[in-house]
Amino acid sequence: MLRRIRNNLKGKEPDIASGTVPSQTFEDSYAQRLQRRKVAIGLVTKLLPYIITLLYLVGYVWMIMIPLEDLGNSIWIDENALQPGQATTFWDWNDVHAADLYLADIEALHARNASSLERATFVEQQLAALGLDAAIQPYTFHTNALKRSGTNAYGIYRAPRASGAEAIVISASWMSRTNEGEGTPNLRGVATVLALARYLTKYSLWAKDLVFVINDGYMDGIQAWLNAYHGLEQQNLKTDLLEYSSGVIWTAICIDYPGHSFSHLGFFYEGLNGRLPNQDLMNSAVHIATSTGGTPVVLYDHIETSYQRPPPTWYMPSILSHWLGHYKMRSYIYRLFNVKRYVQYQGLNRASGVHGLFHKFRIDAITLFAVPAYGPHGFHTLGKIAESLLRTMNNLLERLHASFFFYVLTSARTFVKFAGYLASAILIAVAMIFWGLRLWVVAGWERATVVVYIESDMSDEKPKSSERWPNAAPMVAWVPRERPVLSVLSLMGATHVVGYITFLMVKSSWFCHTLEANHLFVAVTLSILLLLTPFMTLFQPIRDIFIPPPNIYANSSTERQAPLYLILKAFNLYISSIVISITSVLNFSLAASLAVLLGLPLALTSPASLRKIPAMWRYLLVVFVSPMGLLGMALWLGVGGGGVQGLTKLFERTIWEWEALGVWFLPFACVVYLPLTLQGMLVCTLPEQ
Amino acid sequence: MALPKPVLRLLFILTAVLSYLAYDHFSSLMTPSPEAEAAAEAFFTQHYQSNTQGHTNNWAVLVCSSRYWFNYRHMANALGMYRTVKRLGIPDSNIILMLADDAACNTRNRFPGSVYSNKGKLLDLYGENIEVDYRGYEVTVENFIRLLTGRVSPTLPRSKRLLTDDRSNIFLYMTGHGGNEFLKFQDNEEISAFDLADAIEQMWQKKRYNEIFFMIDTCQANTMYSKLYSPNILATGSSKLGENSYSYENDPDLGVAVIDSYTHHVLSYLENVNKSSQLTMQDLFSTYNFHQIRSHAGVRTDLFNRGLDKTLLTDFFGGVAQVEVVDEQVSSGEPSSAQASPKVEPEASRPPKQPRAIQNPQKARPKSTIPSSSDSNPLINQAKGWGALLALSGLFVWSMKRAEV
């Protein structure tokens, strides 16, 4: 290198002396540089398929490795102010007895099937009897999917020595989150909150107001309460302003205790639209539950022992069973299930409990879930944990900010950092965009026989037409061709319009009502219609629109046009890649799901006429990952209770979540995801030209 | 309005004569006689070089630079030192206490109005008699440096000033969160070891101290005194570079740590010290051990020119004045002061500046000089008086004559 520079310098010396020599050396160096660049580009182009394969491979393997114990970090508490588990708890059997008494009343209400107003009034009376500002809040949701109404009850304890500018919420929903809020009442959770209200208000050390909320229903009640608290109006929600209000809510805990006793304390933390609470809250709760509460902690309701059981050996070779029985493998499987649950909630933009609705208002909230069991823990443990956790939250001086907001918990005590998982989805997105760029280049050139004019160097004059022929010769060469970007963009726009129309249809009241009447018919019809749209291109009249008529008057270079499908595929890959990259930062689970679902099927699409059966798999692959295919898969797997009923429920729930809670999954699936798969299908059905 | 001219003249002359007489009388007091000077010199040279040292008043500056509830222990550290120095005799007027937060009245405090430094809540440091001079947001680096160097606004109350002189021994205690060569103030600024060293150098140049005992309890505390360069400073810190200082224990009812290890160690040791204690700095420093403090506490002695074993703890922690045994030789010809038995003078009544600072010579000197000047020449003195009277009457007669004209 040095020698080359020296040579270059030496070469420059004659520059001043004589004119001809340096100009040649400069030309040489330029030529060399061009040559080098050409070689490099050639190398990259030649290696590109391997690079893309490598990126795919690394991306997917990385994703699989996320739950590995060795890749995770153990949790720690970042915020100095929290001081979790430092305070003595004074929650005692006396308070457990109070909780038992509350529970008896609540069970009586439940047993005689009391209306939501009765229940709320009971809670209000109990809270008012403790000297709290208590009130009820009736609400009604009128959405296309469902109509829900109920009555929330809440009470506010004003911190006697503080300004009341901040508040902590302790809530229990009437419905437990067991089976995602389907039917199990959270009686003991409600009793715990009431007993806590009785107990905590004896102390004057609160720096923040305590707000006790018993919300009706599951998600609906807390949505109505939070909206009313923050003065947000929602079109399909009818409720009044709250009678009493407090300060800014910083943190919230939701208590869910559906069983008779519990063995483990489970934590649910995923919020709507991929939001997560600050990890410090989770970590403090884990620390307190183990140290102060003395109860084992788990993520969700996944009790680790069930995954640590040695796998059955009778159907697999001994080496494999030995390998699966290895503690690392078992820990991996346990973590894998945790991550799967996480991706399930976050990928569908769902909240894993009522706490998830708090995150929208920048309130850090988690659900403490008492995993039902025959023992040994009960009100005594839960009360202690809640007291200690509230003391910790009381210590906060500013909102939780020190720890992570983006993380994947692989177990209650280990997590993967942002950098530890993000790259997997990004790598696949990069592979997709590389693939698209390659197609873009390929589309721009064609190998063709052309007539080349050999220009003579002899004269500068233009040769006469008669003299041209001897100078011309036919030869095979790369010829540039036009890329029909505009028609591809309009085609893609059309698919997005189709997606938007689908979205409007799905969320319309008409769809919801017919869905109730004859469940499957509508969905299947819609799916089939959507699946058939790409085949419209097989009809000659439509096909003609996309294939420009041969231009007789154009000269050879502009006459040629790249096939539509190539450009469409390239753009489809770009858009998918961009969507994956962007969502990966906000909602990793969704991005990872997209990368898994779209990554390969969209890259493998290519035109296949119906006659060529072996090539049809490419089309079917895209159909399989399309929303229609996934719904069919869900039907087959029996999601949501199985069969048509399950599918109806799935639809209802998704639509309800969009309309009432503002979950972005439905619009995203219809307006972004569906069109991307439609484009993939189109690539398969477009003419090869 | 005007007085008649003769009266004015008379007044003028009277003033002139009286001022002369006054000058004559007091000049004899102001110019010390060589004998008295020699006596004073002898007194100082004899006593200054002995094992006692020249300080006449004690001051304490106690700084807790961190706020927030979870830093309860830093408030407790400073208040613990406050209690100890007060117990050992430094009055509130000589203690500058800086507390960056009010842990006692924090809403999270289960025991409002109290700050405890131990697990069992045995000793309330806040108590009923406490004077916090700088509190809350007043505790800033600027205010601290202004306090030390005396560059304060003229409107600043005396209770917030460090009114020291070159006979003052200052105990400077700091606690908070720190690092390599800095101590954090209030979560938004910090004082560096260089700032501190320069402030103390300014104090030295302005004769604002006799000796300083600097103690700091923070992470990497020993770096804070590494940059000091002014004389007569003894410094000690809780931990060496790259080392944390830890809290000692926490009270489960309060839910926070109540005191730091190092400060707890020092305070526990000082609990056994009383005003008349003869324990020295060396005794304190030799109790330092990693096992108890959980960090390597350090001492810097190169700027200090007394032996540690000759430096009493009460020289800095206590407000105990020197015990002077005054010999007969020194108080020449004054039987009353010769009989003066050794007595303990509390420092509260701070005498003015040196060289009249030390009480014994101050008492002795006027009594020895006045008789000596009157004995020397009574005739001349009498002549002076008569001369003045004559001049006065002459002037009076002259002015009366002028008035008639």
CSV table of N, CA, C and O in Angstrom, one decimal, chain A residues 454-514:
chain,number,residue,atom,x,y,z
A,454,ILE,N,-21.1,-0.6,-35.7
A,454,ILE,CA,-19.7,-0.4,-35.4
A,454,ILE,C,-19.3,1.0,-36.0
A,454,ILE,O,-19.3,1.1,-37.2
A,455,GLU,N,-19.0,1.9,-35.2
A,455,GLU,CA,-18.7,3.2,-35.7
A,455,GLU,C,-17.3,3.3,-36.1
A,455,GLU,O,-16.4,2.7,-35.4
A,456,SER,N,-17.0,3.9,-37.2
A,456,SER,CA,-15.6,4.0,-37.6
A,456,SER,C,-15.0,5.2,-36.9
A,456,SER,O,-15.6,6.2,-36.7
A,457,ASP,N,-13.7,5.0,-36.6
A,457,ASP,CA,-13.0,6.1,-36.0
A,457,ASP,C,-12.4,7.0,-37.0
A,457,ASP,O,-11.8,8.0,-36.6
A,458,MET,N,-12.5,6.7,-38.2
A,458,MET,CA,-11.8,7.4,-39.3
A,458,MET,C,-12.3,8.9,-39.4
A,458,MET,O,-11.5,9.8,-39.4
A,459,SER,N,-13.6,9.0,-39.4
A,459,SER,CA,-14.0,10.4,-39.6
A,459,SER,C,-15.1,10.8,-38.5
A,459,SER,O,-15.7,9.9,-38.0
A,460,ASP,N,-15.1,12.0,-38.3
A,460,ASP,CA,-16.1,12.5,-37.3
A,460,ASP,C,-17.5,12.7,-37.9
A,460,ASP,O,-18.5,12.9,-37.3
A,461,GLU,N,-17.5,12.7,-39.3
A,461,GLU,CA,-18.8,12.9,-40.0
A,461,GLU,C,-19.7,11.7,-39.7
A,461,GLU,O,-19.3,10.6,-39.6
A,462,LYS,N,-21.0,12.0,-39.8
A,462,LYS,CA,-22.0,10.9,-39.7
A,462,LYS,C,-22.0,10.2,-41.0
A,462,LYS,O,-22.1,10.7,-42.0
A,463,PRO,N,-22.0,8.9,-40.8
A,463,PRO,CA,-22.0,8.1,-42.1
A,463,PRO,C,-23.4,8.1,-42.7
A,463,PRO,O,-24.4,8.3,-42.0
A,464,LYS,N,-23.4,8.1,-44.0
A,464,LYS,CA,-24.7,8.1,-44.7
A,464,LYS,C,-25.4,6.8,-44.5
A,464,LYS,O,-24.8,5.8,-44.2
A,465,SER,N,-26.7,6.8,-44.7
A,465,SER,CA,-27.5,5.6,-44.4
A,465,SER,C,-27.0,4.4,-45.3
A,465,SER,O,-27.0,3.2,-44.8
A,466,SER,N,-26.6,4.7,-46.5
A,466,SER,CA,-26.1,3.6,-47.3
A,466,SER,C,-24.8,3.0,-46.8
A,466,SER,O,-24.6,1.8,-47.0
A,467,GLU,N,-24.1,3.8,-46.1
A,467,GLU,CA,-22.8,3.3,-45.6
A,467,GLU,C,-22.9,2.6,-44.3
A,467,GLU,O,-22.0,2.0,-43.8
A,468,ARG,N,-24.2,2.6,-43.7
A,468,ARG,CA,-24.3,2.1,-42.4
A,468,ARG,C,-24.2,0.5,-42.4
A,468,ARG,O,-23.7,0.0,-41.5
A,469,TRP,N,-24.8,0.0,-43.3
A,469,TRP,CA,-25.0,-1.5,-43.3
A,469,TRP,C,-23.7,-2.3,-43.1
A,469,TRP,O,-23.6,-3.2,-42.3
A,470,PRO,N,-22.7,-1.8,-43.8
A,470,PRO,CA,-21.5,-2.6,-43.7
A,470,PRO,C,-20.9,-2.6,-42.3
A,470,PRO,O,-20.2,-3.5,-41.9
A,471,ASN,N,-21.2,-1.5,-41.6
A,471,ASN,CA,-20.7,-1.4,-40.2
A,471,ASN,C,-21.5,-2.1,-39.1
A,471,ASN,O,-21.2,-2.1,-38.0
A,472,ALA,N,-22.6,-2.6,-39.5
A,472,ALA,CA,-23.5,-3.2,-38.5
A,472,ALA,C,-23.4,-4.7,-38.5
A,472,ALA,O,-23.1,-5.4,-39.5
A,473,ALA,N,-23.5,-5.3,-37.2
A,473,ALA,CA,-23.4,-6.7,-37.0
A,473,ALA,C,-24.3,-7.2,-35.9
A,473,ALA,O,-24.5,-6.5,-34.9
A,474,PRO,N,-25.0,-8.3,-36.1
A,474,PRO,CA,-25.9,-8.8,-35.1
A,474,PRO,C,-25.1,-9.5,-34.0
A,474,PRO,O,-24.1,-10.2,-34.3
A,475,MET,N,-25.4,-9.3,-32.7
A,475,MET,CA,-24.7,-10.0,-31.6
A,475,MET,C,-25.6,-10.1,-30.4
A,475,MET,O,-26.5,-9.3,-30.2
A,476,VAL,N,-25.2,-11.0,-29.5
A,476,VAL,CA,-26.0,-11.2,-28.3
A,476,VAL,C,-25.3,-10.3,-27.2
A,476,VAL,O,-24.1,-10.3,-27.0
A,477,ALA,N,-26.2,-9.5,-26.5
A,477,ALA,CA,-25.6,-8.6,-25.5
A,477,ALA,C,-26.7,-8.3,-24.5
A,477,ALA,O,-27.9,-8.6,-24.6
A,478,TRP,N,-26.2,-7.6,-23.3
A,478,TRP,CA,-27.1,-7.2,-22.3
A,478,TRP,C,-27.8,-5.9,-22.8
A,478,TRP,O,-27.1,-4.9,-23.0
A,479,VAL,N,-29.1,-5.9,-22.8
A,479,VAL,CA,-29.8,-4.7,-23.2
A,479,VAL,C,-30.6,-4.2,-22.1
A,479,VAL,O,-31.3,-5.0,-21.4
A,480,PRO,N,-30.5,-2.9,-21.8
A,480,PRO,CA,-31.4,-2.4,-20.8
A,480,PRO,C,-32.8,-2.4,-21.2
A,480,PRO,O,-33.1,-2.2,-22.4
A,481,ARG,N,-33.7,-2.6,-20.2
A,481,ARG,CA,-35.1,-2.6,-20.5
A,481,ARG,C,-35.8,-1.7,-19.5
A,481,ARG,O,-35.4,-1.5,-18.4
A,482,GLU,N,-37.0,-1.3,-19.8
A,482,GLU,CA,-37.8,-0.4,-19.0
A,482,GLU,C,-38.4,-1.2,-17.9
A,482,GLU,O,-38.8,-2.3,-18.0
A,483,ARG,N,-38.5,-0.5,-16.7
A,483,ARG,CA,-39.2,-1.2,-15.6
A,483,ARG,C,-40.5,-0.5,-15.3
A,483,ARG,O,-40.5,0.7,-15.0
A,484,PRO,N,-41.6,-1.2,-15.4
A,484,PRO,CA,-42.9,-0.6,-15.3
A,484,PRO,C,-43.3,-0.3,-13.9
A,484,PRO,O,-44.2,-0.9,-13.3
A,485,VAL,N,-42.6,0.7,-13.3
A,485,VAL,CA,-42.8,1.0,-11.9
A,485,VAL,C,-44.2,1.5,-11.6
A,485,VAL,O,-44.9,1.1,-10.6
A,486,LEU,N,-44.7,2.4,-12.5
A,486,LEU,CA,-46.0,3.1,-12.2
A,486,LEU,C,-47.1,2.0,-12.2
A,486,LEU,O,-48.0,2.1,-11.2
A,487,SER,N,-47.1,1.1,-13.1
A,487,SER,CA,-48.3,0.2,-13.1
A,487,SER,C,-48.1,-0.7,-11.9
A,487,SER,O,-49.2,-1.1,-11.3
A,488,VAL,N,-46.9,-1.0,-11.5
A,488,VAL,CA,-46.7,-1.9,-10.3
A,488,VAL,C,-47.3,-1.2,-9.0
A,488,VAL,O,-48.0,-1.7,-8.2
A,489,LEU,N,-46.9,0.1,-9.0
A,489,LEU,CA,-47.4,0.9,-7.8
A,489,LEU,C,-48.9,1.0,-7.8
A,489,LEU,O,-49.5,0.9,-6.7
A,490,SER,N,-49.5,1.2,-8.9
A,490,SER,CA,-50.9,1.2,-8.9
A,490,SER,C,-51.5,-0.1,-8.6
A,490,SER,O,-52.5,-0.2,-7.9
A,491,LEU,N,-50.9,-1.2,-9.0
A,491,LEU,CA,-51.4,-2.5,-8.7
A,491,LEU,C,-51.3,-2.7,-7.1
A,491,LEU,O,-52.2,-3.2,-6.5
A,492,MET,N,-50.2,-2.3,-6.6
A,492,MET,CA,-50.0,-2.4,-5.1
A,492,MET,C,-51.0,-1.6,-4.4
A,492,MET,O,-51.6,-2.0,-3.4
A,493,GLY,N,-51.2,-0.4,-4.9
A,493,GLY,CA,-52.2,0.5,-4.3
A,493,GLY,C,-53.6,-0.2,-4.3
A,493,GLY,O,-54.3,-0.1,-3.3
A,494,ALA,N,-53.9,-0.8,-5.4
A,494,ALA,CA,-55.2,-1.5,-5.5
A,494,ALA,C,-55.3,-2.6,-4.5
A,494,ALA,O,-56.3,-2.7,-3.8
A,495,THR,N,-54.2,-3.3,-4.2
A,495,THR,CA,-54.3,-4.4,-3.2
A,495,THR,C,-54.5,-3.8,-1.8
A,495,THR,O,-55.3,-4.3,-1.0
A,496,HIS,N,-53.9,-2.6,-1.6
A,496,HIS,CA,-54.1,-2.0,-0.3
A,496,HIS,C,-55.6,-1.4,-0.2
A,496,HIS,O,-56.1,-1.5,0.9
A,497,VAL,N,-56.1,-1.0,-1.3
A,497,VAL,CA,-57.5,-0.5,-1.3
A,497,VAL,C,-58.4,-1.7,-1.0
A,497,VAL,O,-59.3,-1.7,-0.2
A,498,VAL,N,-58.1,-2.9,-1.6
A,498,VAL,CA,-58.8,-4.1,-1.3
A,498,VAL,C,-58.8,-4.4,0.2
A,498,VAL,O,-59.8,-4.7,0.8
A,499,GLY,N,-57.5,-4.3,0.7
A,499,GLY,CA,-57.4,-4.5,2.2
A,499,GLY,C,-58.2,-3.6,3.0
A,499,GLY,O,-58.8,-4.0,4.0
A,500,TYR,N,-58.2,-2.3,2.6
A,500,TYR,CA,-59.0,-1.3,3.4
A,500,TYR,C,-60.5,-1.6,3.3
A,500,TYR,O,-61.2,-1.5,4.3
A,501,ILE,N,-60.9,-2.0,2.1
A,501,ILE,CA,-62.3,-2.4,1.9
A,501,ILE,C,-62.7,-3.6,2.8
A,501,ILE,O,-63.7,-3.6,3.5
A,502,THR,N,-61.8,-4.5,2.8
A,502,THR,CA,-62.0,-5.7,3.7
A,502,THR,C,-62.1,-5.3,5.1
A,502,THR,O,-63.0,-5.7,5.9
A,503,PHE,N,-61.2,-4.3,5.5
A,503,PHE,CA,-61.2,-3.8,6.9
A,503,PHE,C,-62.6,-3.2,7.2
A,503,PHE,O,-63.2,-3.5,8.3
A,504,LEU,N,-63.0,-2.3,6.3
A,504,LEU,CA,-64.3,-1.7,6.5
A,504,LEU,C,-65.4,-2.7,6.6
A,504,LEU,O,-66.3,-2.6,7.5
A,505,MET,N,-65.4,-3.7,5.8
A,505,MET,CA,-66.4,-4.7,5.8
A,505,MET,C,-66.4,-5.5,7.1
A,505,MET,O,-67.4,-5.7,7.7
A,506,VAL,N,-65.2,-5.9,7.5
A,506,VAL,CA,-65.1,-6.7,8.7
A,506,VAL,C,-65.6,-6.0,9.9
A,506,VAL,O,-66.3,-6.6,10.8
A,507,LYS,N,-65.3,-4.7,10.0
A,507,LYS,CA,-65.7,-4.0,11.2
A,507,LYS,C,-67.1,-3.4,11.1
A,507,LYS,O,-67.6,-2.8,12.1
A,508,SER,N,-67.7,-3.6,10.0
A,508,SER,CA,-69.1,-3.0,9.8
A,508,SER,C,-70.1,-3.8,10.7
A,508,SER,O,-69.9,-5.0,10.9
A,509,SER,N,-71.1,-3.2,11.0
A,509,SER,CA,-72.1,-3.9,11.8
A,509,SER,C,-72.8,-5.0,11.0
A,509,SER,O,-73.2,-6.0,11.5
A,510,TRP,N,-72.9,-4.8,9.7
A,510,TRP,CA,-73.5,-5.8,8.8
A,510,TRP,C,-72.7,-7.1,9.0
A,510,TRP,O,-73.3,-8.2,9.2
A,511,PHE,N,-71.4,-7.0,8.9
A,511,PHE,CA,-70.6,-8.2,9.0
A,511,PHE,C,-70.8,-8.9,10.4
A,511,PHE,O,-71.0,-10.1,10.5
A,512,CYS,N,-70.8,-8.1,11.4
A,512,CYS,CA,-70.9,-8.6,12.7
A,512,CYS,C,-72.2,-9.3,12.9
A,512,CYS,O,-72.3,-10.4,13.6
A,513,HIS,N,-73.3,-8.7,12.4
A,513,HIS,CA,-74.6,-9.3,12.6
A,513,HIS,C,-74.7,-10.6,11.8
A,513,HIS,O,-75.2,-11.6,12.3
A,514,THR,N,-74.3,-10.6,10.5
A,514,THR,CA,-74.4,-11.8,9.7
A,514,THR,C,-73.5,-12.9,10.3
A,514,THR,O,-73.8,-14.1,10.3
